[in-house]
């Protein structure tokens, strides 16, 4: 019975991996997303994926993990970024995850589940037959053996997929001319973690794992990497500098200010340290100190859009929207109206409460949602602008967009119906309101079935 419960629990846990992002918060940051996409692009090309189709999504989770869950999307935990020392290490992880995508492993996982379930069901049938024949102990033995076989079969299937993704990662790094040094270094970090937590490295223990032992993977990968022409390729210094910035930025944003200030003391005057401290001071409501750090960053590079974004954000969130306009407008222009930055700029324009700024806010926010429809913050701000201008149907449509993304389907349906009733029939916005209404209604109809 214990083995059966364990198998069911494992299959249930693995099935949840198909939609992990729904249960965890996604971190959106323009600078981080731009860097991760640039790091992944040569690997995606090496894998034969269409340009721009691979997406890297950052998950707010302190554990060291990355995964794929269908489509051409790689999810990376914030804990992995924190654990990595180099951008090259993260590229090794991305190459491995792309291997899962090109290998169709998410789709093929159903094969492993199906085989495990078939073995499990067959053992249960045989066990019941034995029990009916009066052989109770034999029945329990048949069931237990069947569950063990099902578990072993599934785990073996998973380990094969991991080994296949490892091999594909080697190939993609090589084709992209990127060294595997970072990949090996990261696997050594995982091995050290296994040692720290007392995970057995024996062959018997390997049987009960979804992944091959890190030591085995390191030995196998080293053989491939050291003979590869890209092994001695130097890391891109520009990418590495940007990685160190982003890593410090995330640390300052996600970590308690006290810990951040210990990790990045005032004696450090490098860019990553100032970046981290600016976020720590801002979180601690030490606005003057936060602005002092952003001023030092901008003194070093006045045209850096992300430094300007940070300065504008600190000013806006400390109740100074008028002062935030100049740095946010410049950051928006320098990034070619990057949607996340443009959304903050639009918010600042609205926060001035000056009606003269509303037309610009509408223009900025409309462009932001046109380039990134999955931006609930921008939709909310756009709804505020429409409402202030008296355009209630479009305000309701913007609310519907935001609500359907938040899975608030009842509110989304009501907002979409209200928007449709007030918009010109046949217009693009009217059609969009219909589409959202149909989507929300379909989701509401599915909910009782899911229960």
Coordinates of N, CA and C in Angstrom, one line a residue, residues 201-399:
X201 N 25.0 8.7 -3.1 CA 25.5 8.6 -4.5 C 25.7 7.2 -5.0
X202 N 25.1 6.2 -4.3 CA 25.2 4.8 -4.7 C 24.3 4.5 -5.9
X203 N 24.7 3.4 -6.6 CA 23.9 3.0 -7.7 C 22.4 2.6 -7.2
X204 N 22.3 2.1 -6.0 CA 21.0 1.7 -5.5 C 20.1 3.0 -5.4
X205 N 20.7 4.0 -4.9 CA 20.0 5.3 -4.7 C 19.6 5.9 -6.0
X206 N 20.5 5.7 -7.0 CA 20.2 6.3 -8.3 C 18.9 5.7 -8.9
X207 N 18.6 4.4 -8.6 CA 17.4 3.8 -9.1 C 16.2 4.5 -8.7
X208 N 16.2 5.2 -7.5 CA 15.0 5.8 -7.0 C 15.0 7.3 -7.3
X209 N 15.7 7.8 -8.3 CA 15.7 9.2 -8.7 C 15.2 9.5 -10.0
X210 N 14.6 10.7 -10.2 CA 14.1 11.1 -11.5 C 15.3 11.6 -12.4
X211 N 16.4 12.0 -11.8 CA 17.6 12.5 -12.6 C 18.7 11.6 -12.3
X212 N 19.6 11.5 -13.3 CA 20.9 10.7 -13.0 C 21.7 11.4 -11.9
X213 N 22.6 10.7 -11.3 CA 23.4 11.3 -10.2 C 24.3 12.4 -10.9
X214 N 24.5 13.5 -10.1 CA 25.2 14.6 -10.7 C 26.7 14.2 -11.0
X215 N 27.2 13.3 -10.1 CA 28.6 12.8 -10.4 C 28.7 12.1 -11.7
X216 N 27.7 11.3 -12.0 CA 27.7 10.6 -13.3 C 27.6 11.5 -14.5
X217 N 26.7 12.5 -14.3 CA 26.5 13.5 -15.4 C 27.7 14.3 -15.6
X218 N 28.4 14.7 -14.5 CA 29.6 15.5 -14.7 C 30.7 14.7 -15.5
X219 N 30.9 13.5 -15.1 CA 31.9 12.7 -15.8 C 31.5 12.5 -17.2
X220 N 30.3 12.2 -17.5 CA 29.9 12.0 -18.9 C 30.0 13.3 -19.8
X221 N 29.5 14.4 -19.2 CA 29.6 15.7 -19.9 C 31.0 16.2 -20.1
X222 N 31.8 16.0 -19.1 CA 33.2 16.4 -19.2 C 33.9 15.8 -20.5
X223 N 33.6 14.5 -20.7 CA 34.2 13.8 -21.8 C 33.8 14.5 -23.1
X224 N 32.6 15.0 -23.2 CA 32.1 15.7 -24.4 C 32.6 17.1 -24.5
X225 N 32.6 17.8 -23.4 CA 33.0 19.2 -23.4 C 34.4 19.5 -23.7
X226 N 35.3 18.7 -23.1 CA 36.8 19.1 -23.2 C 37.3 18.9 -24.6
X227 N 36.6 18.0 -25.4 CA 37.1 17.8 -26.8 C 36.4 18.8 -27.8
X228 N 35.5 19.6 -27.2 CA 34.7 20.4 -28.1 C 35.6 21.7 -28.4
X229 N 35.5 22.2 -29.7 CA 36.3 23.4 -30.0 C 35.9 24.6 -29.2
X230 N 34.7 24.6 -28.7 CA 34.2 25.8 -27.9 C 34.6 25.7 -26.5
X231 N 35.3 24.6 -26.0 CA 35.6 24.5 -24.6 C 36.5 25.7 -24.1
X232 N 37.4 26.2 -24.9 CA 38.3 27.3 -24.5 C 37.7 28.6 -24.9
X233 N 36.5 28.7 -25.5 CA 36.0 30.0 -25.8 C 35.8 30.8 -24.6
X234 N 36.2 32.1 -24.7 CA 36.0 33.0 -23.5 C 34.6 33.4 -23.3
X235 N 34.2 33.6 -22.1 CA 32.9 34.2 -21.8 C 32.8 35.6 -22.4
X236 N 31.6 36.0 -22.8 CA 31.3 37.3 -23.3 C 31.4 38.3 -22.1
X237 N 32.4 39.2 -22.1 CA 32.5 40.1 -20.9 C 31.3 41.0 -20.7
X238 N 30.7 41.5 -21.8 CA 29.6 42.3 -21.7 C 28.4 41.6 -21.1
X239 N 28.1 40.4 -21.6 CA 27.0 39.6 -21.0 C 27.3 39.3 -19.5
X240 N 28.5 39.0 -19.2 CA 28.8 38.8 -17.8 C 28.6 40.0 -16.9
X241 N 29.0 41.2 -17.4 CA 28.8 42.4 -16.6 C 27.3 42.6 -16.4
X242 N 26.5 42.4 -17.4 CA 25.1 42.6 -17.3 C 24.5 41.6 -16.4
X243 N 25.0 40.3 -16.5 CA 24.5 39.3 -15.6 C 24.7 39.7 -14.1
X244 N 25.9 40.2 -13.8 CA 26.2 40.5 -12.4 C 25.3 41.7 -12.0
X245 N 25.0 42.6 -12.9 CA 24.0 43.7 -12.5 C 22.6 43.1 -12.2
X246 N 22.2 42.2 -13.1 CA 20.8 41.7 -12.9 C 20.7 40.8 -11.7
X247 N 21.8 40.0 -11.4 CA 21.8 39.2 -10.2 C 21.7 40.0 -9.0
X248 N 22.5 41.1 -8.9 CA 22.4 42.0 -7.8 C 21.1 42.7 -7.7
X249 N 20.5 43.1 -8.8 CA 19.2 43.8 -8.8 C 18.1 42.9 -8.3
X250 N 18.1 41.6 -8.7 CA 17.1 40.7 -8.2 C 17.3 40.4 -6.7
X251 N 18.6 40.3 -6.3 CA 18.9 40.1 -4.9 C 18.3 41.3 -4.1
X252 N 18.6 42.5 -4.5 CA 18.1 43.6 -3.8 C 16.5 43.7 -3.8
X253 N 15.9 43.3 -4.8 CA 14.5 43.4 -5.0 C 13.8 42.3 -4.1
X254 N 14.4 41.1 -4.1 CA 13.7 39.9 -3.4 C 14.1 39.7 -2.0
X255 N 15.3 40.2 -1.6 CA 15.8 39.9 -0.3 C 15.5 41.0 0.8
X256 N 15.4 40.6 2.0 CA 15.2 41.6 3.1 C 16.3 42.6 3.0
X257 N 16.0 43.9 3.2 CA 17.0 45.0 3.1 C 18.2 44.8 4.0
X258 N 18.0 44.3 5.2 CA 19.1 44.2 6.1 C 20.1 43.2 5.5
X259 N 19.7 42.1 5.0 CA 20.6 41.1 4.4 C 21.3 41.7 3.1
X260 N 20.5 42.5 2.4 CA 21.1 43.1 1.2 C 22.2 44.0 1.5
X261 N 22.0 44.8 2.5 CA 23.0 45.8 2.9 C 24.2 45.1 3.6
X262 N 24.1 44.0 4.1 CA 25.2 43.2 4.6 C 26.0 42.6 3.5
X263 N 25.3 42.1 2.5 CA 25.9 41.5 1.3 C 26.6 42.6 0.4
X264 N 26.0 43.7 0.4 CA 26.5 44.8 -0.5 C 26.8 46.1 0.4
X265 N 27.8 46.1 1.2 CA 28.0 47.2 2.1 C 28.4 48.5 1.4
X266 N 28.3 49.6 2.1 CA 28.5 50.9 1.5 C 30.0 51.1 1.0
X267 N 30.9 50.2 1.5 CA 32.3 50.3 1.0 C 32.4 49.9 -0.4
X268 N 31.4 49.1 -0.9 CA 31.5 48.7 -2.3 C 30.8 49.8 -3.2
X269 N 31.6 50.2 -4.2 CA 31.0 51.3 -5.1 C 30.8 50.8 -6.5
X270 N 30.9 49.5 -6.7 CA 30.7 49.0 -8.1 C 29.2 49.1 -8.4
X271 N 28.9 48.9 -9.7 CA 27.5 49.0 -10.2 C 26.6 48.0 -9.5
X272 N 26.9 46.7 -9.5 CA 26.0 45.8 -8.9 C 25.6 46.1 -7.4
X273 N 26.7 46.6 -6.7 CA 26.4 46.9 -5.3 C 25.5 48.1 -5.1
X274 N 25.7 49.1 -6.0 CA 24.8 50.3 -5.9 C 23.4 49.9 -6.3
X275 N 23.3 49.1 -7.3 CA 22.0 48.6 -7.8 C 21.2 47.9 -6.6
X276 N 21.9 47.0 -6.0 CA 21.2 46.2 -4.9 C 20.9 47.1 -3.8
X277 N 21.8 48.0 -3.4 CA 21.5 48.9 -2.3 C 20.3 49.9 -2.6
X278 N 20.2 50.3 -3.8 CA 19.1 51.2 -4.2 C 17.8 50.5 -3.9
X279 N 17.7 49.3 -4.3 CA 16.4 48.5 -4.0 C 16.2 48.3 -2.6
X280 N 17.3 48.0 -1.8 CA 17.1 47.8 -0.4 C 16.7 49.1 0.3
X281 N 17.3 50.2 0.0 CA 16.9 51.5 0.6 C 15.4 51.8 0.2
X282 N 15.1 51.6 -1.0 CA 13.7 51.9 -1.5 C 12.7 51.0 -0.7
X283 N 13.0 49.8 -0.5 CA 12.1 48.9 0.2 C 12.0 49.3 1.7
X284 N 13.1 49.9 2.2 CA 13.1 50.3 3.6 C 12.6 51.7 3.8
X285 N 12.0 52.3 2.7 CA 11.5 53.7 2.7 C 12.6 54.7 3.0
X286 N 13.8 54.4 2.7 CA 14.9 55.4 2.9 C 15.2 56.0 1.5
X287 N 14.3 56.9 1.2 CA 14.2 57.4 -0.2 C 15.4 58.2 -0.6
X288 N 15.9 59.1 0.3 CA 17.1 59.9 0.0 C 18.3 59.0 -0.3
X289 N 18.5 57.9 0.5 CA 19.6 57.0 0.2 C 19.4 56.3 -1.1
X290 N 18.2 55.9 -1.4 CA 17.9 55.2 -2.7 C 18.2 56.1 -3.9
X291 N 17.8 57.4 -3.8 CA 18.0 58.3 -4.9 C 19.5 58.7 -5.0
X292 N 20.2 58.7 -3.9 CA 21.6 58.9 -3.9 C 22.3 57.8 -4.7
X293 N 21.9 56.6 -4.5 CA 22.5 55.5 -5.2 C 22.2 55.5 -6.7
X294 N 20.9 55.9 -7.1 CA 20.6 56.0 -8.5 C 21.3 57.2 -9.1
X295 N 21.5 58.2 -8.4 CA 22.3 59.4 -8.9 C 23.7 59.0 -9.3
X296 N 24.3 58.2 -8.4 CA 25.7 57.7 -8.6 C 25.7 56.8 -9.9
X297 N 24.7 55.9 -10.0 CA 24.6 55.1 -11.2 C 24.5 55.9 -12.5
X298 N 23.7 56.9 -12.4 CA 23.5 57.7 -13.6 C 24.6 58.6 -13.9
X299 N 25.4 59.0 -12.9 CA 26.6 59.8 -13.1 C 27.6 59.0 -13.9
X300 N 27.6 57.6 -13.7 CA 28.5 56.8 -14.4 C 28.0 56.5 -15.9
X301 N 26.7 56.5 -16.1 CA 26.1 56.3 -17.4 C 24.7 57.0 -17.5
X302 N 24.7 58.2 -17.9 CA 23.5 59.0 -17.9 C 22.4 58.5 -18.9
X303 N 22.9 57.6 -19.9 CA 22.0 57.1 -20.9 C 21.5 55.7 -20.6
X304 N 21.8 55.2 -19.5 CA 21.4 53.8 -19.2 C 19.9 53.8 -18.9
X305 N 19.1 53.2 -19.7 CA 17.6 53.3 -19.5 C 17.1 52.6 -18.2
X306 N 17.9 51.6 -17.8 CA 17.4 50.8 -16.6 C 17.7 51.6 -15.3
X307 N 18.8 52.4 -15.3 CA 19.1 53.3 -14.2 C 18.0 54.4 -14.1
X308 N 17.7 54.9 -15.3 CA 16.6 55.9 -15.4 C 15.3 55.3 -14.9
X309 N 15.0 54.1 -15.3 CA 13.8 53.5 -14.9 C 13.7 53.4 -13.4
X310 N 14.8 52.9 -12.8 CA 14.9 52.8 -11.3 C 14.7 54.1 -10.6
X311 N 15.4 55.1 -11.1 CA 15.2 56.5 -10.5 C 13.8 56.9 -10.6
X312 N 13.2 56.8 -11.7 CA 11.8 57.2 -11.9 C 10.8 56.4 -11.0
X313 N 11.1 55.1 -10.9 CA 10.3 54.3 -10.0 C 10.3 54.7 -8.6
X314 N 11.5 55.0 -8.1 CA 11.7 55.4 -6.7 C 11.0 56.7 -6.5
X315 N 11.1 57.7 -7.4 CA 10.4 58.9 -7.3 C 8.9 58.7 -7.3
X316 N 8.4 57.9 -8.3 CA 7.0 57.7 -8.4 C 6.4 57.1 -7.1
X317 N 7.0 56.0 -6.6 CA 6.5 55.3 -5.5 C 6.7 56.0 -4.2
X318 N 7.5 57.1 -4.2 CA 7.7 57.9 -3.0 C 6.8 59.1 -3.0
X319 N 5.8 59.2 -4.0 CA 4.9 60.3 -4.0 C 5.3 61.5 -4.8
X320 N 6.3 61.3 -5.7 CA 6.8 62.4 -6.5 C 6.6 62.1 -8.0
X321 N 5.4 61.9 -8.5 CA 5.2 61.6 -9.9 C 5.7 62.6 -10.9
X322 N 5.5 63.9 -10.6 CA 6.0 64.9 -11.5 C 7.5 64.8 -11.8
X323 N 8.3 64.6 -10.7 CA 9.7 64.4 -10.8 C 10.1 63.1 -11.5
X324 N 9.2 62.1 -11.5 CA 9.5 60.8 -12.1 C 9.3 60.9 -13.6
X325 N 8.6 61.8 -14.1 CA 8.3 61.9 -15.6 C 9.5 61.9 -16.5
X326 N 10.4 62.8 -16.1 CA 11.6 63.0 -17.0 C 12.4 61.7 -17.2
X327 N 12.9 61.1 -16.0 CA 13.7 59.8 -16.2 C 12.9 58.7 -16.9
X328 N 11.6 58.6 -16.5 CA 10.8 57.5 -17.1 C 10.5 57.8 -18.6
X329 N 10.3 59.0 -19.0 CA 10.1 59.3 -20.4 C 11.3 59.0 -21.2
X330 N 12.5 59.4 -20.6 CA 13.7 59.1 -21.3 C 14.0 57.6 -21.4
X331 N 13.7 56.9 -20.3 CA 13.9 55.4 -20.3 C 13.1 54.7 -21.4
X332 N 11.8 55.2 -21.5 CA 10.9 54.7 -22.5 C 11.4 54.9 -23.9
X333 N 11.9 56.1 -24.1 CA 12.4 56.4 -25.5 C 13.6 55.7 -25.8
X334 N 14.6 55.5 -24.8 CA 15.8 54.8 -25.1 C 15.6 53.4 -25.4
X335 N 14.6 52.8 -24.8 CA 14.3 51.3 -25.0 C 13.3 51.1 -26.2
X336 N 13.0 52.1 -26.9 CA 12.1 51.9 -28.0 C 10.7 51.6 -27.5
X337 N 10.3 52.2 -26.4 CA 9.0 52.0 -25.8 C 8.8 50.6 -25.4
X338 N 9.8 50.1 -24.6 CA 9.7 48.8 -24.0 C 8.4 48.7 -23.1
X339 N 7.5 47.7 -23.3 CA 6.2 47.7 -22.7 C 6.2 47.9 -21.2
X340 N 7.1 47.2 -20.5 CA 7.1 47.2 -19.0 C 7.5 48.6 -18.5
X341 N 8.5 49.2 -19.1 CA 9.0 50.5 -18.7 C 7.9 51.6 -19.1
X342 N 7.3 51.4 -20.3 CA 6.3 52.3 -20.8 C 5.1 52.3 -19.8
X343 N 4.8 51.1 -19.3 CA 3.7 51.0 -18.3 C 3.9 51.8 -17.1
X344 N 5.1 51.8 -16.6 CA 5.4 52.6 -15.4 C 5.3 54.1 -15.7
X345 N 5.8 54.4 -16.9 CA 5.7 55.8 -17.4 C 4.3 56.3 -17.5
X346 N 3.4 55.4 -18.1 CA 2.0 55.7 -18.2 C 1.4 55.9 -16.8
X347 N 1.8 55.1 -15.9 CA 1.3 55.2 -14.5 C 1.7 56.5 -13.9
X348 N 2.9 56.9 -14.1 CA 3.4 58.2 -13.6 C 2.6 59.4 -14.1
X349 N 2.3 59.3 -15.4 CA 1.5 60.4 -16.1 C 0.1 60.5 -15.4
X350 N -0.5 59.4 -15.2 CA -1.8 59.3 -14.5 C -1.7 59.8 -13.1
X351 N -0.6 59.4 -12.4 CA -0.5 59.8 -11.0 C -0.3 61.2 -10.7
X352 N 0.1 62.0 -11.8 CA 0.2 63.5 -11.6 C -1.2 64.1 -11.4
X353 N -2.2 63.4 -11.8 CA -3.6 63.8 -11.7 C -3.8 65.1 -12.5
X354 N -3.0 65.3 -13.5 CA -3.1 66.5 -14.4 C -3.8 66.0 -15.7
X355 N -5.0 66.4 -16.0 CA -5.7 65.9 -17.2 C -4.9 66.2 -18.4
X356 N -4.0 67.2 -18.4 CA -3.2 67.5 -19.6 C -2.2 66.3 -19.9
X357 N -1.9 65.5 -18.9 CA -1.0 64.3 -19.2 C -1.8 63.1 -19.6
X358 N -3.1 63.1 -19.6 CA -3.8 61.9 -19.9 C -3.7 61.4 -21.3
X359 N -3.8 62.4 -22.3 CA -3.6 61.9 -23.7 C -2.3 61.2 -24.0
X360 N -1.2 61.7 -23.4 CA 0.1 61.1 -23.6 C 0.0 59.7 -22.9
X361 N -0.6 59.6 -21.7 CA -0.7 58.3 -21.0 C -1.4 57.3 -21.8
X362 N -2.5 57.7 -22.4 CA -3.3 56.8 -23.2 C -2.5 56.3 -24.4
X363 N -1.7 57.2 -25.1 CA -0.9 56.8 -26.2 C 0.2 55.8 -25.8
X364 N 0.8 56.1 -24.7 CA 1.9 55.3 -24.2 C 1.4 53.9 -23.8
X365 N 0.3 53.9 -23.1 CA -0.2 52.6 -22.6 C -0.9 51.8 -23.7
X366 N -1.5 52.4 -24.7 CA -2.0 51.7 -25.8 C -0.9 51.0 -26.6
X367 N 0.2 51.7 -26.8 CA 1.4 51.1 -27.4 C 1.9 49.9 -26.6
X368 N 1.9 50.1 -25.3 CA 2.5 49.1 -24.4 C 1.7 47.8 -24.5
X369 N 0.3 47.9 -24.5 CA -0.5 46.6 -24.5 C -0.5 46.1 -25.9
X370 N -0.3 46.9 -26.9 CA -0.2 46.4 -28.3 C 1.0 45.5 -28.5
X371 N 2.1 45.8 -27.8 CA 3.3 45.0 -27.9 C 3.4 43.9 -26.9
X372 N 2.6 44.0 -25.8 CA 2.6 43.0 -24.8 C 1.2 42.9 -24.2
X373 N 0.4 42.1 -24.8 CA -1.0 42.0 -24.3 C -1.1 41.4 -22.9
X374 N -0.1 40.6 -22.5 CA -0.2 39.9 -21.2 C 0.5 40.8 -20.2
X375 N 0.0 42.0 -20.0 CA 0.5 42.9 -19.1 C -0.6 43.5 -18.3
X376 N -1.1 42.8 -17.2 CA -2.3 43.3 -16.5 C -2.2 44.7 -15.9
X377 N -0.9 45.0 -15.5 CA -0.7 46.4 -14.9 C -1.0 47.5 -16.0
X378 N -0.5 47.3 -17.2 CA -0.7 48.2 -18.2 C -2.2 48.3 -18.6
X379 N -2.9 47.2 -18.6 CA -4.4 47.2 -18.9 C -5.1 48.0 -17.8
X380 N -4.7 47.8 -16.6 CA -5.4 48.5 -15.5 C -5.2 50.0 -15.6
X381 N -4.0 50.4 -15.9 CA -3.7 51.8 -16.0 C -4.4 52.4 -17.2
X382 N -4.5 51.7 -18.3 CA -5.2 52.1 -19.5 C -6.7 52.3 -19.2
X383 N -7.3 51.4 -18.4 CA -8.7 51.5 -17.9 C -8.9 52.8 -17.1
X384 N -7.9 53.1 -16.3 CA -8.0 54.3 -15.5 C -8.1 55.6 -16.4
X385 N -7.2 55.6 -17.4 CA -7.2 56.7 -18.3 C -8.5 56.8 -19.0
X386 N -9.0 55.7 -19.6 CA -10.3 55.7 -20.3 C -11.4 56.3 -19.4
X387 N -11.5 55.8 -18.1 CA -12.5 56.2 -17.2 C -12.4 57.7 -16.9
X388 N -11.2 58.2 -16.8 CA -11.0 59.6 -16.5 C -11.4 60.5 -17.7
X389 N -11.3 59.9 -18.9 CA -11.7 60.6 -20.1 C -13.1 60.4 -20.4
X390 N -13.8 59.7 -19.6 CA -15.3 59.4 -19.8 C -15.6 58.4 -20.8
X391 N -14.6 57.6 -21.3 CA -14.8 56.5 -22.3 C -15.0 55.2 -21.5
X392 N -16.2 55.1 -20.9 CA -16.5 54.0 -20.0 C -16.5 52.6 -20.8
X393 N -17.0 52.5 -22.0 CA -17.0 51.2 -22.7 C -15.5 50.6 -22.8
X394 N -14.6 51.5 -23.2 CA -13.2 51.0 -23.3 C -12.6 50.8 -22.0
X395 N -13.0 51.6 -21.0 CA -12.5 51.3 -19.6 C -13.0 49.9 -19.2
X396 N -14.2 49.5 -19.5 CA -14.7 48.2 -19.1 C -13.9 47.1 -19.9
X397 N -13.6 47.4 -21.2 CA -12.9 46.5 -22.0 C -11.5 46.2 -21.4
X398 N -10.8 47.3 -21.0 CA -9.5 47.2 -20.4 C -9.6 46.4 -19.1
X399 N -10.7 46.6 -18.3 CA -10.9 45.8 -17.1 C -11.0 44.3 -17.4

